[in-house]
Phi, psi and omega in degrees: 000316184293320179292319182292325179273001178058050178286123185237000180214168180292331179293318177297317178297320179295322179293320176295319177298321178294320180296317181284310184289316182276321185280331183247301189288312183297319179295324178292321178295318179296319178297316178299317181298315179293324179296327178278006180061032174271163180296147179300323181301324177297316178296322178293321178294310181295316179293322178294321177299315179297318179298318179296319179297317180292324176296316179297316179296319179296320179295318179296312181292328178291326180280336183281119179277098185254355180214155180259155181286000000 
C-alpha cells in the first residue's frame, strides 16, 4: 500500500495509518462493542487504542526507506 501510494515521509505514513486504523478498524470495533450491548465508552477506548497503534505503525513504515526509486 505504501509503495503504491508513494508514501515518502512519516507524516504520510501516519495519515495512511489513521485512515486504516481510525476509518476502518476502530469503527468496526466500536460497532462490535455496541452490538454486544457494552458501553460506548468501552468501544471508544478500544477503537482509539487501535487507531493510535495504526498511526504509530504507519509513521514508522513511512519513515523507513525500504525500497529504492
